[in-house]
Short mmCIF file of C-alpha atoms in Angstrom, two decimals:
data_model
loop_
_atom_site.label_atom_id
_atom_site.label_comp_id
_atom_site.label_asym_id
_atom_site.label_seq_id
_atom_site.Cartn_x
_atom_site.Cartn_y
_atom_site.Cartn_z
CA MET A 1 -23.41 26.87 -20.53
CA ALA A 2 -24.04 24.35 -23.23
CA ALA A 3 -24.34 20.73 -22.01
CA THR A 4 -21.58 18.09 -23.02
CA SER A 5 -23.24 15.33 -24.73
CA TYR A 6 -22.25 11.63 -24.13
CA ASP A 7 -23.79 8.15 -25.06
CA LEU A 8 -23.34 7.13 -21.38
CA ILE A 9 -22.67 8.80 -18.07
CA VAL A 10 -21.70 6.65 -15.25
CA ILE A 11 -22.02 7.98 -11.81
CA GLY A 12 -19.50 6.55 -9.39
CA ALA A 13 -15.85 5.15 -10.33
CA GLY A 14 -15.77 2.07 -7.97
CA PRO A 15 -15.22 -1.40 -9.36
CA GLY A 16 -18.75 -1.29 -10.85
CA GLY A 17 -18.58 2.18 -12.34
CA TYR A 18 -15.03 2.27 -13.86
CA VAL A 19 -15.31 -1.08 -15.27
CA ALA A 20 -18.63 -0.19 -16.96
CA ALA A 21 -17.17 3.00 -18.36
CA ILE A 22 -14.24 1.15 -19.78
CA ARG A 23 -16.27 -1.68 -21.36
CA ALA A 24 -18.73 0.88 -22.75
CA SER A 25 -15.99 3.03 -24.35
CA GLN A 26 -14.40 -0.28 -25.89
CA LEU A 27 -17.77 -0.92 -27.68
CA GLY A 28 -17.56 2.56 -29.25
CA LEU A 29 -19.55 4.67 -26.87
CA LYS A 30 -18.74 8.05 -25.87
CA VAL A 31 -18.49 7.84 -22.13
CA ALA A 32 -18.14 10.02 -19.01
CA CYS A 33 -17.50 8.82 -15.61
CA VAL A 34 -18.26 11.25 -12.69
CA GLU A 35 -16.62 10.42 -9.09
CA ARG A 36 -16.90 12.64 -6.11
CA GLU A 37 -14.00 11.18 -4.14
CA HIS A 38 -11.56 8.63 -5.29
CA LEU A 39 -11.10 6.71 -8.57
CA GLY A 40 -11.65 2.98 -7.60
CA GLY A 41 -14.23 3.75 -5.05
CA ILE A 42 -14.31 2.32 -1.51
CA CYS A 43 -13.09 -1.23 -2.73
CA LEU A 44 -9.66 0.07 -4.08
CA ASN A 45 -9.14 2.88 -1.64
CA TRP A 46 -10.81 1.96 1.61
CA GLY A 47 -11.90 -1.76 1.42
CA CYS A 48 -10.78 -4.78 -0.58
CA ILE A 49 -7.36 -3.67 -1.61
CA PRO A 50 -5.81 -1.82 1.45
CA THR A 51 -7.29 -4.37 3.77
CA LYS A 52 -5.52 -7.15 1.92
CA ALA A 53 -2.33 -5.26 2.11
CA LEU A 54 -2.88 -5.08 6.08
CA LEU A 55 -3.84 -8.69 6.37
CA ARG A 56 -0.66 -9.71 4.37
CA SER A 57 1.61 -7.94 6.82
CA ALA A 58 -0.23 -9.80 9.74
CA GLU A 59 -0.02 -13.02 7.88
CA ILE A 60 3.74 -12.68 7.59
CA TYR A 61 4.09 -11.67 11.19
CA HIS A 62 2.14 -14.71 12.17
CA GLN A 63 4.54 -16.88 10.06
CA MET A 64 7.44 -15.18 11.91
CA GLU A 65 6.02 -16.15 15.17
CA ARG A 66 6.13 -19.78 13.96
CA ALA A 67 9.52 -19.78 12.51
CA LYS A 68 10.64 -22.62 14.78
CA ASP A 69 7.76 -24.92 13.42
CA TYR A 70 9.87 -24.51 9.99
CA GLY A 71 13.31 -25.24 11.40
CA LEU A 72 14.00 -21.43 11.05
CA SER A 73 15.08 -18.78 13.70
CA ALA A 74 13.69 -15.30 13.72
CA ASP A 75 14.57 -13.44 16.97
CA LYS A 76 13.69 -9.86 18.05
CA PHE A 77 11.11 -9.28 15.46
CA GLY A 78 8.41 -6.85 15.85
CA PHE A 79 6.18 -4.50 13.75
CA ASP A 80 5.75 -0.82 12.99
CA LEU A 81 1.96 -0.16 12.66
CA ASP A 82 2.82 3.18 10.85
CA ALA A 83 4.76 1.41 8.35
CA ILE A 84 2.11 -1.23 7.83
CA VAL A 85 -0.50 1.28 7.21
CA ASP A 86 1.80 3.42 5.08
CA ARG A 87 2.34 0.30 2.82
CA SER A 88 -1.34 -0.34 2.52
CA ARG A 89 -2.01 3.24 1.57
CA LYS A 90 0.83 3.10 -1.23
CA VAL A 91 -0.76 -0.03 -2.58
CA ALA A 92 -4.23 1.89 -2.78
CA ALA A 93 -2.52 4.87 -4.34
CA GLN A 94 -0.90 2.67 -7.08
CA MET A 95 -4.14 1.13 -7.84
CA ASN A 96 -5.91 4.42 -8.05
CA GLY A 97 -3.33 5.72 -10.48
CA GLY A 98 -3.68 2.62 -12.58
CA ILE A 99 -7.42 3.63 -13.02
CA LYS A 100 -6.23 7.19 -14.26
CA GLY A 101 -4.25 5.32 -16.81
CA LEU A 102 -6.87 2.95 -17.91
CA PHE A 103 -9.43 5.88 -18.44
CA LYS A 104 -6.81 7.79 -20.63
CA LYS A 105 -6.14 4.77 -22.65
CA ASN A 106 -9.66 3.96 -23.22
CA LYS A 107 -10.85 7.59 -23.88
CA VAL A 108 -13.08 7.87 -20.92
CA ALA A 109 -13.82 11.34 -19.70
CA SER A 110 -13.15 11.45 -16.02
CA ILE A 111 -14.98 14.24 -14.20
CA MET A 112 -14.25 14.87 -10.34
CA GLY A 113 -17.49 16.11 -8.68
CA GLU A 114 -20.83 15.51 -7.19
CA ALA A 115 -23.50 14.36 -9.56
CA THR A 116 -27.25 14.74 -9.50
CA ILE A 117 -29.61 13.59 -12.18
CA VAL A 118 -31.89 16.63 -12.69
CA ALA A 119 -33.90 15.29 -15.43
CA LYS A 120 -34.23 12.29 -17.73
CA GLY A 121 -30.87 12.07 -19.61
CA LYS A 122 -29.42 15.13 -17.88
CA VAL A 123 -26.77 15.22 -15.12
CA SER A 124 -25.35 18.07 -13.18
CA VAL A 125 -21.97 17.93 -11.69
CA LYS A 126 -20.69 20.16 -9.01
CA THR A 127 -16.94 20.38 -9.43
CA ASP A 128 -14.41 22.59 -7.63
CA LYS A 129 -14.48 24.80 -10.83
CA GLY A 130 -18.22 25.18 -10.91
CA THR A 131 -21.13 23.22 -12.26
CA GLU A 132 -20.92 21.10 -15.45
CA GLU A 133 -24.12 20.12 -17.23
CA LEU A 134 -23.91 16.70 -19.23
CA THR A 135 -26.49 14.83 -21.21
CA ALA A 136 -26.68 11.29 -22.28
CA LYS A 137 -29.30 8.73 -23.36
CA ASN A 138 -28.15 6.17 -20.77
CA ILE A 139 -27.11 6.63 -17.08
CA ILE A 140 -25.53 4.09 -14.86
CA VAL A 141 -25.76 4.71 -11.21
CA ALA A 142 -22.83 2.97 -9.34
CA THR A 143 -22.61 5.11 -6.20
CA GLY A 144 -21.77 2.20 -3.82
CA ALA A 145 -22.38 2.10 -0.11
CA ARG A 146 -21.07 3.35 3.21
CA ALA A 147 -20.86 1.82 6.72
CA ARG A 148 -24.14 1.46 8.55
CA GLU A 149 -24.12 3.35 11.89
CA LEU A 150 -26.44 2.35 14.69
CA PRO A 151 -27.85 4.98 17.18
CA GLY A 152 -25.48 5.22 20.10
CA LEU A 153 -22.69 3.38 18.48
CA GLU A 154 -21.72 5.99 15.97
CA ALA A 155 -17.99 6.27 15.14
CA ASP A 156 -15.96 9.34 16.49
CA GLY A 157 -12.58 8.26 14.93
CA ASP A 158 -10.99 8.23 18.34
CA LEU A 159 -12.69 5.62 20.57
CA VAL A 160 -15.12 4.24 18.05
CA TRP A 161 -14.04 3.45 14.53
CA THR A 162 -15.63 2.39 11.08
CA TYR A 163 -13.44 0.54 8.50
CA ARG A 164 -11.93 3.72 7.32
CA HIS A 165 -10.57 4.61 10.89
CA ALA A 166 -9.50 0.98 11.03
CA LEU A 167 -7.29 1.32 7.96
CA LYS A 168 -5.65 4.43 9.34
CA PRO A 169 -5.55 3.75 13.06
CA VAL A 170 -4.69 6.69 15.43
CA ARG A 171 -3.22 3.95 17.68
CA MET A 172 -2.53 0.19 18.00
CA PRO A 173 -5.50 -1.13 20.04
CA LYS A 174 -4.80 -2.94 23.28
CA LYS A 175 -8.35 -4.10 24.05
CA LEU A 176 -10.54 -4.14 21.07
CA LEU A 177 -14.30 -4.65 20.57
CA VAL A 178 -15.46 -5.52 17.14
CA ILE A 179 -19.25 -5.26 16.53
CA GLY A 180 -20.36 -7.55 13.72
CA SER A 181 -18.69 -10.76 12.38
CA GLY A 182 -19.32 -10.50 8.67
CA ALA A 183 -16.43 -10.21 6.23
CA ILE A 184 -15.37 -6.62 7.36
CA GLY A 185 -15.64 -7.23 11.21
CA ILE A 186 -13.87 -10.51 11.16
CA GLU A 187 -11.16 -9.33 8.93
CA PHE A 188 -10.23 -6.49 11.19
CA ALA A 189 -10.62 -8.61 14.12
CA SER A 190 -8.13 -11.00 12.55
CA PHE A 191 -5.50 -8.29 11.72
CA TYR A 192 -5.48 -6.62 15.12
CA ASN A 193 -5.71 -9.89 17.10
CA THR A 194 -2.54 -11.31 15.25
CA LEU A 195 -0.62 -7.98 16.05
CA GLY A 196 -1.54 -8.60 19.79
CA ALA A 197 -4.70 -6.75 20.57
CA ASP A 198 -6.85 -8.57 23.03
CA THR A 199 -9.90 -8.96 20.66
CA THR A 200 -13.52 -9.55 21.47
CA VAL A 201 -16.16 -10.07 18.63
CA VAL A 202 -19.77 -9.52 19.26
CA GLU A 203 -22.23 -11.14 16.84
CA VAL A 204 -25.94 -10.64 17.00
CA MET A 205 -26.78 -13.85 15.03
CA ASP A 206 -26.19 -17.42 16.39
CA ARG A 207 -22.83 -17.91 14.84
CA VAL A 208 -19.76 -15.84 13.55
CA LEU A 209 -19.70 -15.46 9.71
CA PRO A 210 -23.41 -16.02 9.66
CA VAL A 211 -23.78 -16.16 5.77
CA GLU A 212 -21.37 -19.11 5.75
CA ASP A 213 -22.22 -22.85 5.93
CA LYS A 214 -22.63 -23.84 9.58
CA ASP A 215 -19.51 -26.32 9.44
CA ILE A 216 -17.44 -23.55 8.09
CA SER A 217 -18.44 -21.13 10.71
CA ALA A 218 -18.01 -23.67 13.51
CA PHE A 219 -14.47 -24.37 12.16
CA ALA A 220 -13.50 -20.89 11.73
CA LYS A 221 -14.70 -20.06 15.27
CA LYS A 222 -12.55 -22.79 16.77
CA GLN A 223 -9.44 -21.35 14.94
CA PHE A 224 -10.26 -17.77 16.13
CA VAL A 225 -10.62 -18.87 19.73
CA LYS A 226 -7.38 -20.78 19.55
CA GLN A 227 -5.73 -17.53 18.37
CA GLY A 228 -7.02 -15.73 21.46
CA MET A 229 -10.24 -14.18 20.27
CA LYS A 230 -13.35 -14.16 22.57
CA ILE A 231 -16.45 -14.74 20.47
CA MET A 232 -19.82 -13.52 21.86
CA GLU A 233 -22.75 -14.92 19.66
CA LYS A 234 -26.33 -14.18 20.13
CA ALA A 235 -25.17 -11.08 21.52
CA MET A 236 -25.93 -7.27 21.19
CA VAL A 237 -24.09 -4.19 21.96
CA LYS A 238 -26.87 -2.00 23.62
CA LYS A 239 -24.92 1.06 24.36
CA LEU A 240 -21.35 2.53 24.56
CA ASP A 241 -20.24 4.72 27.40
CA ARG A 242 -17.34 6.96 26.27
CA ALA A 243 -14.68 8.29 28.74
CA LYS A 244 -11.16 9.58 28.36
CA GLY A 245 -9.18 6.69 26.74
CA LYS A 246 -11.84 3.96 27.34
CA VAL A 247 -15.25 2.72 26.33
CA THR A 248 -17.66 0.68 28.51
CA ALA A 249 -19.76 -1.67 26.28
CA HIS A 250 -23.11 -2.79 27.56
CA ILE A 251 -23.53 -6.16 25.83
CA GLU A 252 -26.75 -8.20 26.12
CA VAL A 253 -26.11 -11.96 26.09
CA GLY A 254 -28.17 -14.77 27.32
CA GLY A 255 -30.95 -12.33 28.59
CA LYS A 256 -28.43 -10.41 30.73
CA VAL A 257 -26.57 -7.11 30.10
CA GLU A 258 -22.89 -7.38 30.77
CA GLN A 259 -20.38 -4.51 31.09
CA HIS A 260 -17.02 -4.77 29.34
CA GLU A 261 -14.29 -2.18 28.98
CA PHE A 262 -12.28 -1.47 25.80
CA ASP A 263 -9.95 1.23 24.56
CA THR A 264 -11.25 0.64 21.00
CA VAL A 265 -14.31 -0.30 19.21
CA ILE A 266 -14.75 -1.16 15.59
CA SER A 267 -18.41 -0.99 14.31
CA ALA A 268 -18.99 -3.51 11.20
CA VAL A 269 -22.70 -3.73 11.44
CA GLY A 270 -23.56 -3.63 7.58
CA ILE A 271 -23.77 -1.05 4.91
CA VAL A 272 -26.13 1.68 3.64
CA GLY A 273 -26.63 2.52 -0.14
CA ASN A 274 -25.43 5.90 -1.39
CA THR A 275 -28.99 7.07 -2.72
CA GLU A 276 -29.08 10.64 -1.41
CA GLY A 277 -28.82 13.72 -3.40
CA LEU A 278 -28.79 11.81 -6.84
CA GLY A 279 -32.32 12.87 -7.88
CA LEU A 280 -33.38 9.33 -8.07
CA GLU A 281 -36.98 9.57 -6.35
CA ALA A 282 -37.91 12.37 -8.55
CA LEU A 283 -37.12 10.48 -11.70
CA GLY A 284 -39.37 7.61 -10.29
CA VAL A 285 -36.58 5.20 -9.42
CA LYS A 286 -37.85 2.91 -6.68
CA ILE A 287 -35.60 2.66 -3.42
CA ASP A 288 -35.99 0.04 -0.69
CA ARG A 289 -34.06 0.37 2.49
CA THR A 290 -31.41 2.47 0.79
CA HIS A 291 -30.81 0.23 -2.10
CA VAL A 292 -32.23 0.72 -5.72
CA ILE A 293 -34.60 -1.81 -6.93
CA THR A 294 -33.62 -3.40 -10.43
CA ASP A 295 -34.63 -6.32 -12.56
CA GLU A 296 -31.95 -8.96 -13.48
CA TYR A 297 -30.35 -6.78 -16.00
CA CYS A 298 -29.89 -3.80 -13.48
CA ARG A 299 -32.62 -1.80 -15.10
CA THR A 300 -34.49 0.53 -12.72
CA GLY A 301 -37.69 0.71 -14.56
CA VAL A 302 -37.04 4.23 -15.54
CA GLU A 303 -35.92 4.26 -19.21
CA GLY A 304 -32.22 4.85 -19.64
CA VAL A 305 -31.24 4.50 -16.01
CA PHE A 306 -29.54 1.52 -14.47
CA ALA A 307 -28.10 0.79 -11.05
CA ILE A 308 -25.17 -1.55 -10.51
CA GLY A 309 -23.04 -2.70 -7.50
CA ASP A 310 -23.73 -2.30 -3.83
CA ILE A 311 -26.45 0.41 -4.43
CA ALA A 312 -28.42 -2.35 -6.33
CA GLY A 313 -28.25 -4.76 -3.42
CA ALA A 314 -26.80 -8.06 -2.33
CA PRO A 315 -24.31 -9.54 -2.65
CA TRP A 316 -22.35 -6.69 -1.76
CA LEU A 317 -19.15 -7.65 -3.53
CA ALA A 318 -16.82 -5.81 -5.90
CA HIS A 319 -16.73 -8.61 -8.50
CA LYS A 320 -20.44 -8.67 -8.65
CA ALA A 321 -20.47 -5.02 -9.37
CA SER A 322 -17.78 -5.33 -11.98
CA HIS A 323 -19.59 -8.05 -13.75
CA GLU A 324 -22.71 -6.09 -13.58
CA GLY A 325 -20.97 -3.05 -15.21
CA VAL A 326 -19.81 -5.09 -18.12
CA MET A 327 -23.35 -6.55 -18.74
CA VAL A 328 -24.97 -3.10 -18.53
CA ALA A 329 -22.42 -1.67 -20.76
CA GLU A 330 -22.95 -4.44 -23.36
CA LEU A 331 -26.75 -4.27 -23.07
CA ILE A 332 -26.61 -0.43 -23.85
CA ALA A 333 -24.22 -1.19 -26.83
CA GLY A 334 -26.92 -3.58 -28.20
CA LYS A 335 -25.02 -6.84 -27.36
CA SER A 336 -26.91 -10.11 -26.28
CA VAL A 337 -26.22 -10.55 -22.57
CA HIS A 338 -26.84 -13.11 -19.94
CA ALA A 339 -28.36 -11.94 -16.46
CA ILE A 340 -25.98 -12.52 -13.47
CA LYS A 341 -26.83 -15.59 -11.17
CA PRO A 342 -26.13 -14.39 -7.71
CA GLY A 343 -25.75 -18.14 -6.77
CA SER A 344 -22.64 -18.54 -8.87
CA ILE A 345 -20.87 -15.42 -7.38
CA ALA A 346 -18.23 -16.49 -4.75
CA GLY A 347 -17.74 -14.67 -1.43
CA CYS A 348 -14.11 -14.51 -0.10
CA THR A 349 -13.18 -13.54 3.56
CA TYR A 350 -9.41 -12.87 4.26
CA CYS A 351 -9.25 -13.54 8.05
CA HIS A 352 -6.99 -16.28 9.36
CA PRO A 353 -7.97 -18.88 8.30
CA GLN A 354 -9.46 -17.62 4.92
CA VAL A 355 -13.01 -18.67 4.11
CA ALA A 356 -14.53 -18.90 0.65
CA SER A 357 -17.74 -20.14 -0.74
CA VAL A 358 -20.17 -20.16 -3.62
CA GLY A 359 -23.64 -21.53 -4.00
CA MET A 360 -26.05 -22.85 -1.42
CA THR A 361 -25.18 -23.90 2.21
CA GLU A 362 -26.31 -27.33 3.24
CA GLU A 363 -29.17 -25.63 5.24
CA LYS A 364 -30.19 -23.58 2.21
CA ALA A 365 -30.26 -26.54 -0.26
CA LYS A 366 -32.37 -28.73 1.90
CA GLU A 367 -34.69 -25.72 2.57
CA ALA A 368 -34.95 -25.47 -1.21
CA GLY A 369 -36.25 -29.05 -1.47
CA HIS A 370 -32.97 -30.80 -2.57
CA LYS A 371 -32.07 -34.18 -1.36
CA VAL A 372 -28.28 -33.67 -0.90
CA LYS A 373 -25.08 -35.50 -1.02
CA VAL A 374 -22.39 -33.86 1.03
CA GLY A 375 -18.69 -34.52 0.97
CA LYS A 376 -15.99 -33.12 3.42
CA PHE A 377 -12.32 -33.37 3.29
CA PRO A 378 -9.93 -32.02 6.05
CA PHE A 379 -6.59 -30.03 5.25
CA ILE A 380 -4.79 -32.70 7.44
CA GLY A 381 -5.10 -35.33 4.69
CA ASN A 382 -3.41 -33.22 2.07
CA GLY A 383 0.42 -33.48 1.73
CA LYS A 384 0.83 -30.09 0.43
CA ALA A 385 -1.14 -28.48 3.25
CA VAL A 386 0.81 -30.42 5.80
CA ALA A 387 4.22 -29.55 4.18
CA MET A 388 3.18 -25.93 4.12
CA GLY A 389 2.49 -26.10 7.87
CA GLU A 390 -1.27 -25.36 7.02
CA ALA A 391 -3.07 -28.44 8.09
CA GLU A 392 -5.93 -26.71 9.66
CA GLY A 393 -8.91 -26.50 7.27
CA LEU A 394 -11.87 -27.99 5.60
CA VAL A 395 -13.42 -28.38 2.12
CA LYS A 396 -17.18 -29.04 1.85
CA THR A 397 -19.14 -29.89 -1.37
CA ILE A 398 -22.91 -30.07 -1.58
CA PHE A 399 -24.63 -32.03 -4.55
CA ASP A 400 -28.09 -32.61 -5.71
CA GLU A 401 -28.56 -36.46 -5.14
CA LYS A 402 -30.77 -36.93 -8.21
CA THR A 403 -28.97 -34.79 -10.89
CA GLY A 404 -25.37 -34.55 -9.46
CA GLU A 405 -25.49 -30.71 -9.70
CA LEU A 406 -22.98 -28.85 -7.57
CA LEU A 407 -25.32 -26.96 -5.43
CA GLY A 408 -22.59 -25.36 -3.26
CA ALA A 409 -18.94 -25.44 -2.14
CA HIS A 410 -17.49 -24.14 1.04
CA MET A 411 -13.90 -23.86 2.36
CA VAL A 412 -11.96 -22.71 5.41
CA GLY A 413 -8.28 -22.74 5.55
CA ALA A 414 -5.12 -21.38 3.91
CA GLU A 415 -5.31 -20.16 0.16
CA VAL A 416 -8.92 -21.13 -0.17
CA THR A 417 -9.85 -17.54 -1.75
CA GLU A 418 -7.74 -18.55 -4.62
CA MET A 419 -8.93 -22.15 -4.70
CA ILE A 420 -12.68 -21.25 -4.79
CA GLN A 421 -12.68 -20.24 -8.47
CA GLY A 422 -12.42 -24.04 -9.53
CA TYR A 423 -15.90 -24.49 -8.05
CA VAL A 424 -17.13 -21.25 -9.47
CA ILE A 425 -16.20 -22.37 -13.01
CA ALA A 426 -17.66 -25.95 -12.30
CA ARG A 427 -21.14 -24.18 -11.52
CA GLN A 428 -20.87 -21.91 -14.45
CA LEU A 429 -20.28 -24.70 -16.75
CA GLU A 430 -22.99 -26.70 -14.98
CA THR A 431 -20.53 -29.49 -14.15
CA THR A 432 -21.74 -32.70 -12.50
CA GLU A 433 -20.14 -34.69 -9.72
CA GLU A 434 -18.95 -37.17 -12.55
CA ASP A 435 -17.14 -34.45 -14.44
CA LEU A 436 -15.35 -33.31 -11.22
CA MET A 437 -14.37 -36.82 -10.39
CA GLU A 438 -12.90 -37.48 -13.76
CA THR A 439 -10.91 -34.19 -13.64
CA VAL A 440 -7.15 -34.92 -13.06
CA PHE A 441 -6.00 -32.43 -10.28
CA PRO A 442 -2.14 -31.85 -10.01
CA HIS A 443 -0.12 -33.15 -7.25
CA PRO A 444 0.95 -32.06 -4.94
CA THR A 445 -1.48 -29.20 -4.58
CA MET A 446 -4.08 -27.90 -2.14
CA SER A 447 -6.62 -28.20 -5.02
CA GLU A 448 -6.50 -31.93 -4.57
CA MET A 449 -8.68 -31.38 -1.40
CA MET A 450 -11.40 -30.04 -3.76
CA HIS A 451 -11.33 -33.39 -5.81
CA GLU A 452 -11.27 -35.46 -2.58
CA SER A 453 -14.35 -33.55 -1.22
CA VAL A 454 -16.42 -34.48 -4.42
CA LEU A 455 -15.22 -37.99 -4.00
CA ALA A 456 -16.21 -37.96 -0.33
CA ALA A 457 -19.77 -36.98 -1.21
CA TYR A 458 -20.17 -40.15 -2.94
CA GLU A 459 -18.18 -42.30 -0.42
CA ARG A 460 -15.43 -42.62 -2.85
CA ALA A 461 -12.64 -40.42 -0.88
CA LEU A 462 -9.01 -42.00 -1.01
CA HIS A 463 -7.06 -40.14 1.66
CA ILE A 464 -9.48 -40.18 4.54
#
């Protein structure tokens, strides 16, 4: 069978792969995108999008519980978990269909199957109709990652779940253990806790949301505990004893092993890159702990082979993957490109309260040798936040004392995942504290807190 020839083959149709394919096609390249499971990848089908749909339902339920605070009455309300899950699956399906439409519009050949790079510039795809042979001068590997499973803590879909099981639960947990308090773990903990599950979170590091600034982690923890969550830090689940309808978790904390009983466990202990079966090692592509080693332009060191997104390492974020996809497509098309700066990529966590950050934490800035100026502004000082009934939150900004460079910005509270982009743009444009101070923020808005936090770093805050 003659091989079909392309300018570019993209392996994986997640937020990195499908965006790379579309951009390359826009630039006049003949493109094929191979996907083994779902267009949109984990993010769209089993991650970012459906989880936000679930969390939106939990957020509305939480507000219904607070109806009296707003002078409203909402009696005899409840929830239907199956209907909540069904809505989230419909949202994912709608977005999946949208990518099909985008591929068609942009003349990207979409091939469903499992790809292997059999030689330089040659890809073999196993489809349900047989094997297709493809050739291209350039190949982008965008195969993403999957949940890490620790020995003894493996998911079974009944008592022990990964994020996939948690998105399509077989029941509403009554007593839930969440292992890991990164974005995935804490979002599911927040969702199920809001709907009434007795929720315990175990974190091996010294604080929840360990990648966040210490002040933000501490504030978030206080809110989680207030909501009824039990938080165990510097703790490790050593083993799980499974019996009918229950799991006994052996948790090591403070040098002692405690036993706690749960009906459901969600394991969220990181991710593993999908590097298997692609033929990467045979090509000479270097892999370190399941992630492909690349330079700042996502080149693997093997001519014509690029890797983007989760498979290419941290930060493991959909928007980082998409931006890399565009960059590589433009590089292949001969355009002049800028390498992506990881420190300018925001992280957003959609627990309640929300958490968002960009750049260095205060601790990291000091470790890097910066003499810093730090500003903090509480939500309680903002009229819009108080009017919304969302007065629990904090904005923190970190500047280099000498240059006025915005080194980092960190927030916890309502709508901060939307607000963080202001600081992302500020970092991208290399804005100083003076520029931010002279910017006129509209009133009444939550964004005024961003201005006040900058002012606070220079002892000029007006509302605290």
